PDB file of C-alpha atoms and ligand atoms in Angstrom:
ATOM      1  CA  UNK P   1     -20.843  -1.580   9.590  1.00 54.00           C
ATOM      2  CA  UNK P   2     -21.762  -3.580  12.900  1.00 70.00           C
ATOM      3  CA  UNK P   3     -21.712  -7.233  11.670  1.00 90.00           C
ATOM      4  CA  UNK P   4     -18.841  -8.832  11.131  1.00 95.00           C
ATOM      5  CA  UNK P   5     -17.131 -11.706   8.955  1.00 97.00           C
ATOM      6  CA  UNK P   6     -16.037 -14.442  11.082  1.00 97.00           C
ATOM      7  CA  UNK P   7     -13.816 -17.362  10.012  1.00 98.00           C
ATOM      8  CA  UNK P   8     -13.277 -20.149  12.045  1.00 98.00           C
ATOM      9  CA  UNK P   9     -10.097 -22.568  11.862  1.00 98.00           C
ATOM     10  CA  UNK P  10     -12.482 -25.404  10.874  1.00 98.00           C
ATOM     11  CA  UNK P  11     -13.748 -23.094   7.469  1.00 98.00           C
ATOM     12  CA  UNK P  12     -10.596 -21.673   6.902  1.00 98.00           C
ATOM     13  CA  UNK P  13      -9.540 -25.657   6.600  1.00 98.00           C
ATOM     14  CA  UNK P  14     -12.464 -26.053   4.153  1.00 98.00           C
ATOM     15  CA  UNK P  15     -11.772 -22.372   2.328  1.00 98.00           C
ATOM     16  CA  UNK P  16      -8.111 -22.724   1.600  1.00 98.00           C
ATOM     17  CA  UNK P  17      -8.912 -26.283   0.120  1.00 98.00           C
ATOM     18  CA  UNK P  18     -11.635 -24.888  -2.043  1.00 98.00           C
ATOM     19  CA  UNK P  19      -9.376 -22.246  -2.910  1.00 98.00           C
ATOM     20  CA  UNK P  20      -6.778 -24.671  -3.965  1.00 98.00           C
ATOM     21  CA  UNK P  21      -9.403 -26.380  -5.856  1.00 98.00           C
ATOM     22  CA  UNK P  22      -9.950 -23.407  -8.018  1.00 98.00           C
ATOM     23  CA  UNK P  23      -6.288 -22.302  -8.840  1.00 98.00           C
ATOM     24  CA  UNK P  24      -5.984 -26.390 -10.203  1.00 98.00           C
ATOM     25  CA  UNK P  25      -9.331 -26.443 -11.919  1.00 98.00           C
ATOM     26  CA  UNK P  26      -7.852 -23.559 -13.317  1.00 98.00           C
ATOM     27  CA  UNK P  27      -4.881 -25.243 -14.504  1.00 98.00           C
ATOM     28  CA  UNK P  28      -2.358 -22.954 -12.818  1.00 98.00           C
ATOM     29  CA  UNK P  29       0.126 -24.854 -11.595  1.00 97.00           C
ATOM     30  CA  UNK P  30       2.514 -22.255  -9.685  1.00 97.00           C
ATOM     31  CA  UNK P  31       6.031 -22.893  -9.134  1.00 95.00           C
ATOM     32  CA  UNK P  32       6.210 -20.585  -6.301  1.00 95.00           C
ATOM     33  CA  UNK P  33       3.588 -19.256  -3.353  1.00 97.00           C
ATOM     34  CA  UNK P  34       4.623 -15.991  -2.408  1.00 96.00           C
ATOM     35  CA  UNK P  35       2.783 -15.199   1.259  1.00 97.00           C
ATOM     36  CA  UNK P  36       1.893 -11.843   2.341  1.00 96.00           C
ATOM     37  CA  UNK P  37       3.047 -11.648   6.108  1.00 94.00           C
ATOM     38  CA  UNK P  38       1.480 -12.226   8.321  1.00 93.00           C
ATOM     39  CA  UNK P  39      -1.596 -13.555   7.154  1.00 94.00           C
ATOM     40  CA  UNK P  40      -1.254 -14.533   4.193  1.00 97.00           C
ATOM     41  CA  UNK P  41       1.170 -17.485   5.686  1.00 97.00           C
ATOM     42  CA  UNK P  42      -1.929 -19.626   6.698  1.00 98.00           C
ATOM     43  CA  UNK P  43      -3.336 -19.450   3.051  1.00 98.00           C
ATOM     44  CA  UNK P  44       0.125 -20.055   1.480  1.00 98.00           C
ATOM     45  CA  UNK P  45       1.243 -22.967   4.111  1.00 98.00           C
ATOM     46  CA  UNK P  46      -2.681 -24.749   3.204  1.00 98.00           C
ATOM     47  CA  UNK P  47      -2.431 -23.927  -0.709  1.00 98.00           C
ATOM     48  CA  UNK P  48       1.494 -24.939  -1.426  1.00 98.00           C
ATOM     49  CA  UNK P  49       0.442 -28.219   0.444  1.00 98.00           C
ATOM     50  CA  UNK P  50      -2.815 -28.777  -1.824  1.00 98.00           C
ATOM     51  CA  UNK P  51      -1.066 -27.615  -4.439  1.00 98.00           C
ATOM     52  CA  UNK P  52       2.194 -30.259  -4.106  1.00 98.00           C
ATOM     53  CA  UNK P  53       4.240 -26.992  -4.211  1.00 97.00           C
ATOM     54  CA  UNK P  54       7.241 -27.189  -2.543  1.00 96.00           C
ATOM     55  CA  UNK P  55       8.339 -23.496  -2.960  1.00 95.00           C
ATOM     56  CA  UNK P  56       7.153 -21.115  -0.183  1.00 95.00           C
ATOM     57  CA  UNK P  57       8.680 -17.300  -0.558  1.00 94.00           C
ATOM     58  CA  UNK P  58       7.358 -14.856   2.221  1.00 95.00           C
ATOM     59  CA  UNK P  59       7.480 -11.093   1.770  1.00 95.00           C
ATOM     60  CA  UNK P  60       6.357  -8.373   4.815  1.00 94.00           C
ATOM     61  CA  UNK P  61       3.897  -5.456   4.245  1.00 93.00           C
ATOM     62  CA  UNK P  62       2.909  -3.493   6.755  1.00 86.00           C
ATOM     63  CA  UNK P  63      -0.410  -1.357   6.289  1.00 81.00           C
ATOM     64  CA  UNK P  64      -3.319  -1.972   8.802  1.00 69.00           C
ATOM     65  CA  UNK P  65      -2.459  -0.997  12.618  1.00 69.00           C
ATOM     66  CA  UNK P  66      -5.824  -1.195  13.674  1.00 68.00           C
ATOM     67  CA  UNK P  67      -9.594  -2.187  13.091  1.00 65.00           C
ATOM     68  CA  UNK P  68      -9.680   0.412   9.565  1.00 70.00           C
ATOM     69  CA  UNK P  69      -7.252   2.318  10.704  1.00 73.00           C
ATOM     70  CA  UNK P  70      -4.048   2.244   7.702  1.00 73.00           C
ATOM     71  CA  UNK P  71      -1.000   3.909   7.091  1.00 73.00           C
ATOM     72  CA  UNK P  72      -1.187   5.806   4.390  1.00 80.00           C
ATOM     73  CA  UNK P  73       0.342   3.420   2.095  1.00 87.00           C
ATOM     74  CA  UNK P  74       1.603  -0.333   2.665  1.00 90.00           C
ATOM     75  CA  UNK P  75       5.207  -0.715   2.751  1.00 89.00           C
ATOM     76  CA  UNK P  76       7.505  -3.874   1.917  1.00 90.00           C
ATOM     77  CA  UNK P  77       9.379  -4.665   5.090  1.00 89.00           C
ATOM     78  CA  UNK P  78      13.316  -6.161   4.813  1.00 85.00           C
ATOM     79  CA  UNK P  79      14.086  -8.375   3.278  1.00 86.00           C
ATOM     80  CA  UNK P  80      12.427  -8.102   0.246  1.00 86.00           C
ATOM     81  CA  UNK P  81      12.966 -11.235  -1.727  1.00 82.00           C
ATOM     82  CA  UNK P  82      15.203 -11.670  -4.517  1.00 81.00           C
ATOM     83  CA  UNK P  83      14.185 -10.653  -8.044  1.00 73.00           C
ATOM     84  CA  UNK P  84      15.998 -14.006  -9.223  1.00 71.00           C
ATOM     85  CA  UNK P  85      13.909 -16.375  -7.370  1.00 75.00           C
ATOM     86  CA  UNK P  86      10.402 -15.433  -9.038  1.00 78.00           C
ATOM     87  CA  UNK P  87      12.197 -15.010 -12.883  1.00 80.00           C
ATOM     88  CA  UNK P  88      10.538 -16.386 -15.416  1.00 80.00           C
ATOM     89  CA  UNK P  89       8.498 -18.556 -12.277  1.00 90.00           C
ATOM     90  CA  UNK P  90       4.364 -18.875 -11.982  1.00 94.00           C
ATOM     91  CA  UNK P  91       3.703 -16.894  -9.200  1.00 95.00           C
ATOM     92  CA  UNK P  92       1.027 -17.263  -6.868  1.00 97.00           C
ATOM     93  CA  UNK P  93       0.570 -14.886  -4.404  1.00 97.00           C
ATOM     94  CA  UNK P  94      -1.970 -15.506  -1.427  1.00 98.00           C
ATOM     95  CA  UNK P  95      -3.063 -13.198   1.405  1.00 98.00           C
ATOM     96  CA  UNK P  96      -5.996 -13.589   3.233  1.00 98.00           C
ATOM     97  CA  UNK P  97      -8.363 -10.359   2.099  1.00 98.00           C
ATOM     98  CA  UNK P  98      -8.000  -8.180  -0.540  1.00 97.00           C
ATOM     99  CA  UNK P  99      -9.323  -4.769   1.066  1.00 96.00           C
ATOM    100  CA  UNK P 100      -8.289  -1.917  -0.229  1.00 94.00           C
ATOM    101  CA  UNK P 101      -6.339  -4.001  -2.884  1.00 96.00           C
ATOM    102  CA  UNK P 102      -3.239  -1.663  -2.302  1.00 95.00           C
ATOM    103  CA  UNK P 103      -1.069  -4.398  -0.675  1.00 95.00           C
ATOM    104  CA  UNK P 104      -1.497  -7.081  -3.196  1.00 96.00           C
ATOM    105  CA  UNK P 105      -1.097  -4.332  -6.153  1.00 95.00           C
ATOM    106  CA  UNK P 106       2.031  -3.389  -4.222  1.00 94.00           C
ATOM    107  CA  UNK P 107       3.470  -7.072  -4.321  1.00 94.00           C
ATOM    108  CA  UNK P 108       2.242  -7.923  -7.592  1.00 94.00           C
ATOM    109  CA  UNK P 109       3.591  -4.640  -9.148  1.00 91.00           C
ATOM    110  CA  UNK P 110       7.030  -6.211  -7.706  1.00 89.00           C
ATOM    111  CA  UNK P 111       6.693  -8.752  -9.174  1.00 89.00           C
ATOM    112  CA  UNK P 112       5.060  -8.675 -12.699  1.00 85.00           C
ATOM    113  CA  UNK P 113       8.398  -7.465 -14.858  1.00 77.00           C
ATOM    114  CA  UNK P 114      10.130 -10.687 -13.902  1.00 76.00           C
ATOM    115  CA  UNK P 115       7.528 -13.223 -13.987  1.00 79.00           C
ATOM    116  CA  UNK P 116       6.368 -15.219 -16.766  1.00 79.00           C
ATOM    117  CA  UNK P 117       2.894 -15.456 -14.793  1.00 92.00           C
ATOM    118  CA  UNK P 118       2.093 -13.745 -11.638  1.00 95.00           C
ATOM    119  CA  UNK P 119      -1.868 -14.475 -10.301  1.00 97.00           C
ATOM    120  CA  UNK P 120      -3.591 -13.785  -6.796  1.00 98.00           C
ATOM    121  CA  UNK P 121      -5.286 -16.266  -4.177  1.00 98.00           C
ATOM    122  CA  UNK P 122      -7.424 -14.343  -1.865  1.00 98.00           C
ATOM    123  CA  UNK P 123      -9.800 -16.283   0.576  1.00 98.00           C
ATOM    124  CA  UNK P 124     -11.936 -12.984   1.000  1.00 98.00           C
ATOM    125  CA  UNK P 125     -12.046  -9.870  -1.642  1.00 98.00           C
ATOM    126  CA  UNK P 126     -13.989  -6.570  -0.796  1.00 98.00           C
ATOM    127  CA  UNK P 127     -15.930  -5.130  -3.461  1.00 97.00           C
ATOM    128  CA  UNK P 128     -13.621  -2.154  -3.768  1.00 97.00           C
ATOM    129  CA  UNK P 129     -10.142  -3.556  -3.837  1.00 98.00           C
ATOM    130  CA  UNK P 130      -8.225  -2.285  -6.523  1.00 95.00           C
ATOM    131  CA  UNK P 131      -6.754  -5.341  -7.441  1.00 95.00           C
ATOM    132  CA  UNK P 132      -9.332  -8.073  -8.539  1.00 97.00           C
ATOM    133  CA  UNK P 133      -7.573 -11.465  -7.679  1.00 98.00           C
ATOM    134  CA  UNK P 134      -7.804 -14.331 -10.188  1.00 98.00           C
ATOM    135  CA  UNK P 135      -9.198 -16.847  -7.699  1.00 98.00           C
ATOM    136  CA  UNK P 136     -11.460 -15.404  -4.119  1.00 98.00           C
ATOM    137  CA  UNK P 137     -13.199 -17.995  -2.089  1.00 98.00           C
ATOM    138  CA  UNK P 138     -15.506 -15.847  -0.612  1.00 98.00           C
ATOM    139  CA  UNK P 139     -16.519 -11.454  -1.781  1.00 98.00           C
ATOM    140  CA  UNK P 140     -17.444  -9.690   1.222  1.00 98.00           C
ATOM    141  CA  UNK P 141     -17.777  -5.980   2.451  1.00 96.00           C
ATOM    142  CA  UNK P 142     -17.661  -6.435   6.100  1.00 97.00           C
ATOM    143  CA  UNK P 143     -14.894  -6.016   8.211  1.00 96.00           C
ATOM    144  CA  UNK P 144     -13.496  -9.977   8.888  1.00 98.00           C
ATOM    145  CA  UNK P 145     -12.351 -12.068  12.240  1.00 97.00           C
ATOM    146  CA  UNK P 146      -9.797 -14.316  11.222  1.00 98.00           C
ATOM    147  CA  UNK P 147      -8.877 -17.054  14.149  1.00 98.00           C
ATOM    148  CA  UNK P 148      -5.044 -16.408  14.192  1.00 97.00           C
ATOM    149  CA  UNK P 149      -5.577 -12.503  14.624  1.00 95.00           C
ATOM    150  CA  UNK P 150      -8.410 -12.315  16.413  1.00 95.00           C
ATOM    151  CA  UNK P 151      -7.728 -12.889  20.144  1.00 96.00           C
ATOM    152  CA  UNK P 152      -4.875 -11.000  21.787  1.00 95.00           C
ATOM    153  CA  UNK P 153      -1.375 -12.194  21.933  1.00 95.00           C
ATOM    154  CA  UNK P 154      -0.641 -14.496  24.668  1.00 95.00           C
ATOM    155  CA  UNK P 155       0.654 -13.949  27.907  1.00 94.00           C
ATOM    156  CA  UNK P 156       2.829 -15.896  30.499  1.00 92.00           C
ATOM    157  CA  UNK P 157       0.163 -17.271  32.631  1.00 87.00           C
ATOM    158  CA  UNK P 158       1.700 -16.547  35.784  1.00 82.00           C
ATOM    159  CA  UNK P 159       4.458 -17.954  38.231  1.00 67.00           C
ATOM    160  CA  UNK P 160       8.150 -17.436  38.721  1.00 64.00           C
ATOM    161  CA  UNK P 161       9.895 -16.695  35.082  1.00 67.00           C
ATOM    162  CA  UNK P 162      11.754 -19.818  34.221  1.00 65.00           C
ATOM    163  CA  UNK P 163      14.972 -18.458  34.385  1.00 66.00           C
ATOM    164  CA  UNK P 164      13.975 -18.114  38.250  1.00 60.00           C
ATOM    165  CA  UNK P 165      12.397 -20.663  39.092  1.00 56.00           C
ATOM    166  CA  UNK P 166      15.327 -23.375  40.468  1.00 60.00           C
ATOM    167  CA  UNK P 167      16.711 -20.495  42.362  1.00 56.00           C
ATOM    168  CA  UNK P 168      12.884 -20.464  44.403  1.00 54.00           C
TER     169      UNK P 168
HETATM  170  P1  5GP Y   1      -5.446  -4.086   1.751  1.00 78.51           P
HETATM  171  O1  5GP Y   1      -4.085  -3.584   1.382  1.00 78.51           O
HETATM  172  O2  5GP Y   1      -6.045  -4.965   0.685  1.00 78.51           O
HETATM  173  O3  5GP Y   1      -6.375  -2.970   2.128  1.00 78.51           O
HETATM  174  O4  5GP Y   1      -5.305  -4.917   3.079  1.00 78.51           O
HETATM  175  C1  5GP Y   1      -4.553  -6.052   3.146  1.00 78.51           C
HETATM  176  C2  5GP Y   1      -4.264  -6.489   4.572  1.00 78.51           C
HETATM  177  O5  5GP Y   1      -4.955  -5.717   5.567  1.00 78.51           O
HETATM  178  C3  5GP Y   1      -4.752  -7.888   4.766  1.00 78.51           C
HETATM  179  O6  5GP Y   1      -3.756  -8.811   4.400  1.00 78.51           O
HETATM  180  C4  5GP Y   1      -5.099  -7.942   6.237  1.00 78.51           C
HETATM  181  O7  5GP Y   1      -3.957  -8.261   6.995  1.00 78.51           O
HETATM  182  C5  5GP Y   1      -5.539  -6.535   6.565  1.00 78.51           C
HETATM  183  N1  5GP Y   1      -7.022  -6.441   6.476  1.00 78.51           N
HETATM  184  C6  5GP Y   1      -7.734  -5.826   5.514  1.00 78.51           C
HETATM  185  N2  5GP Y   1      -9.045  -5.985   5.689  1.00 78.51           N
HETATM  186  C7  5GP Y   1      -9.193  -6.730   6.806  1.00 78.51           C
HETATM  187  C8  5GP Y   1     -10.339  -7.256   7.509  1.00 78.51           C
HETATM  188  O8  5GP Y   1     -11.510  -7.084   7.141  1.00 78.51           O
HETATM  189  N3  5GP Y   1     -10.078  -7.965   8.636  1.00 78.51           N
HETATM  190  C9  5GP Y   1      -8.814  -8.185   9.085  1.00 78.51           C
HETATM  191  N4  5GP Y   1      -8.667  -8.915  10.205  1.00 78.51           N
HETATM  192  N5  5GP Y   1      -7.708  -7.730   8.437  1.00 78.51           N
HETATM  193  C10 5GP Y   1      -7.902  -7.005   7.317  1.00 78.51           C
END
């Protein structure tokens, strides 16, 4: 569609929060966030800290390389964590959408034989993901902005590289 999702840094401080809120209201109390890199590190980094969890794990999936356009499936990246640091842990992944659902099925599936309890933190969900997360802040079917991916990478803004610079 045309319109589009857009999160600020200002809700996503509010979201992740609320999101937190839920997984505690809940009464999960996870030993271990496991992020989905790369954006799944913002949600993980605000819910360990509302959490008082002290345990971050970080594993890479590739999938999306452009505005809808995937790969046919999502693939772990090296290195893949450990099996021995999520045994017999509460897991709780967070990533920031659940789209198709195939990334989070793909890192839950990893983990679920070795975990005594394995649950998802999404802040959006689509209505067709595969995978429905125990705690969304927000169902959506629009395409989402998120502020850390949405502008371009930076660039150096011009003069003499460092390197050169005493030599000028
Ligand atoms: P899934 O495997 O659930 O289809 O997609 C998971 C990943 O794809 C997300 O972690 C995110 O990086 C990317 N992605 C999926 N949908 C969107 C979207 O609407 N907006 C943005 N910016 N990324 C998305």
């Amino acid at each position: 569609g045309e319109t589009r999702e857009n999160l600020t840094y200002e809700v996503f401080g509010t979201a992740v929060r609320e999101l937190a809120q839920a997984v505690a209201d809940d009464g999960f109390e996870p030993d271990v966030v496991l992020s989905i890199a790369r954006g799944g590190v913002f949600v993980a980094g605000g819910l360990a800290y509302a959490l008082d969890c002290k345990n971050i794990h970080l594993v890479n999936v590739e999938f999306y390389t452009g505005v809808g356009t995937t790969l046919e499936m999502p693939v772990m990246l090296a290195p893949v964590p450990n099996a021995i640091d999520f045994t017999e842990k509460k897991v709780l992944i967070a990533d920031d959408v659940a789209d198709t659902g195939k990334t989070l099925k793909l890192v839950r599936d990893f983990c679920i034989d070795q975990v005594a309890d394995v649950r998802s933190a999404v802040i959006y969900e689509k209505p067709h993901s595969l995978v429905k997360c125990e705690y969304v802040w927000k169902k959506t079917d629009q395409w989402i902005n998120f502020p850390w991916s949405v502008l371009p990478p930076v660039h150096r803004s011009g003069g003499a590289p460092r390197e050169n610079r005493e030599a000028l």
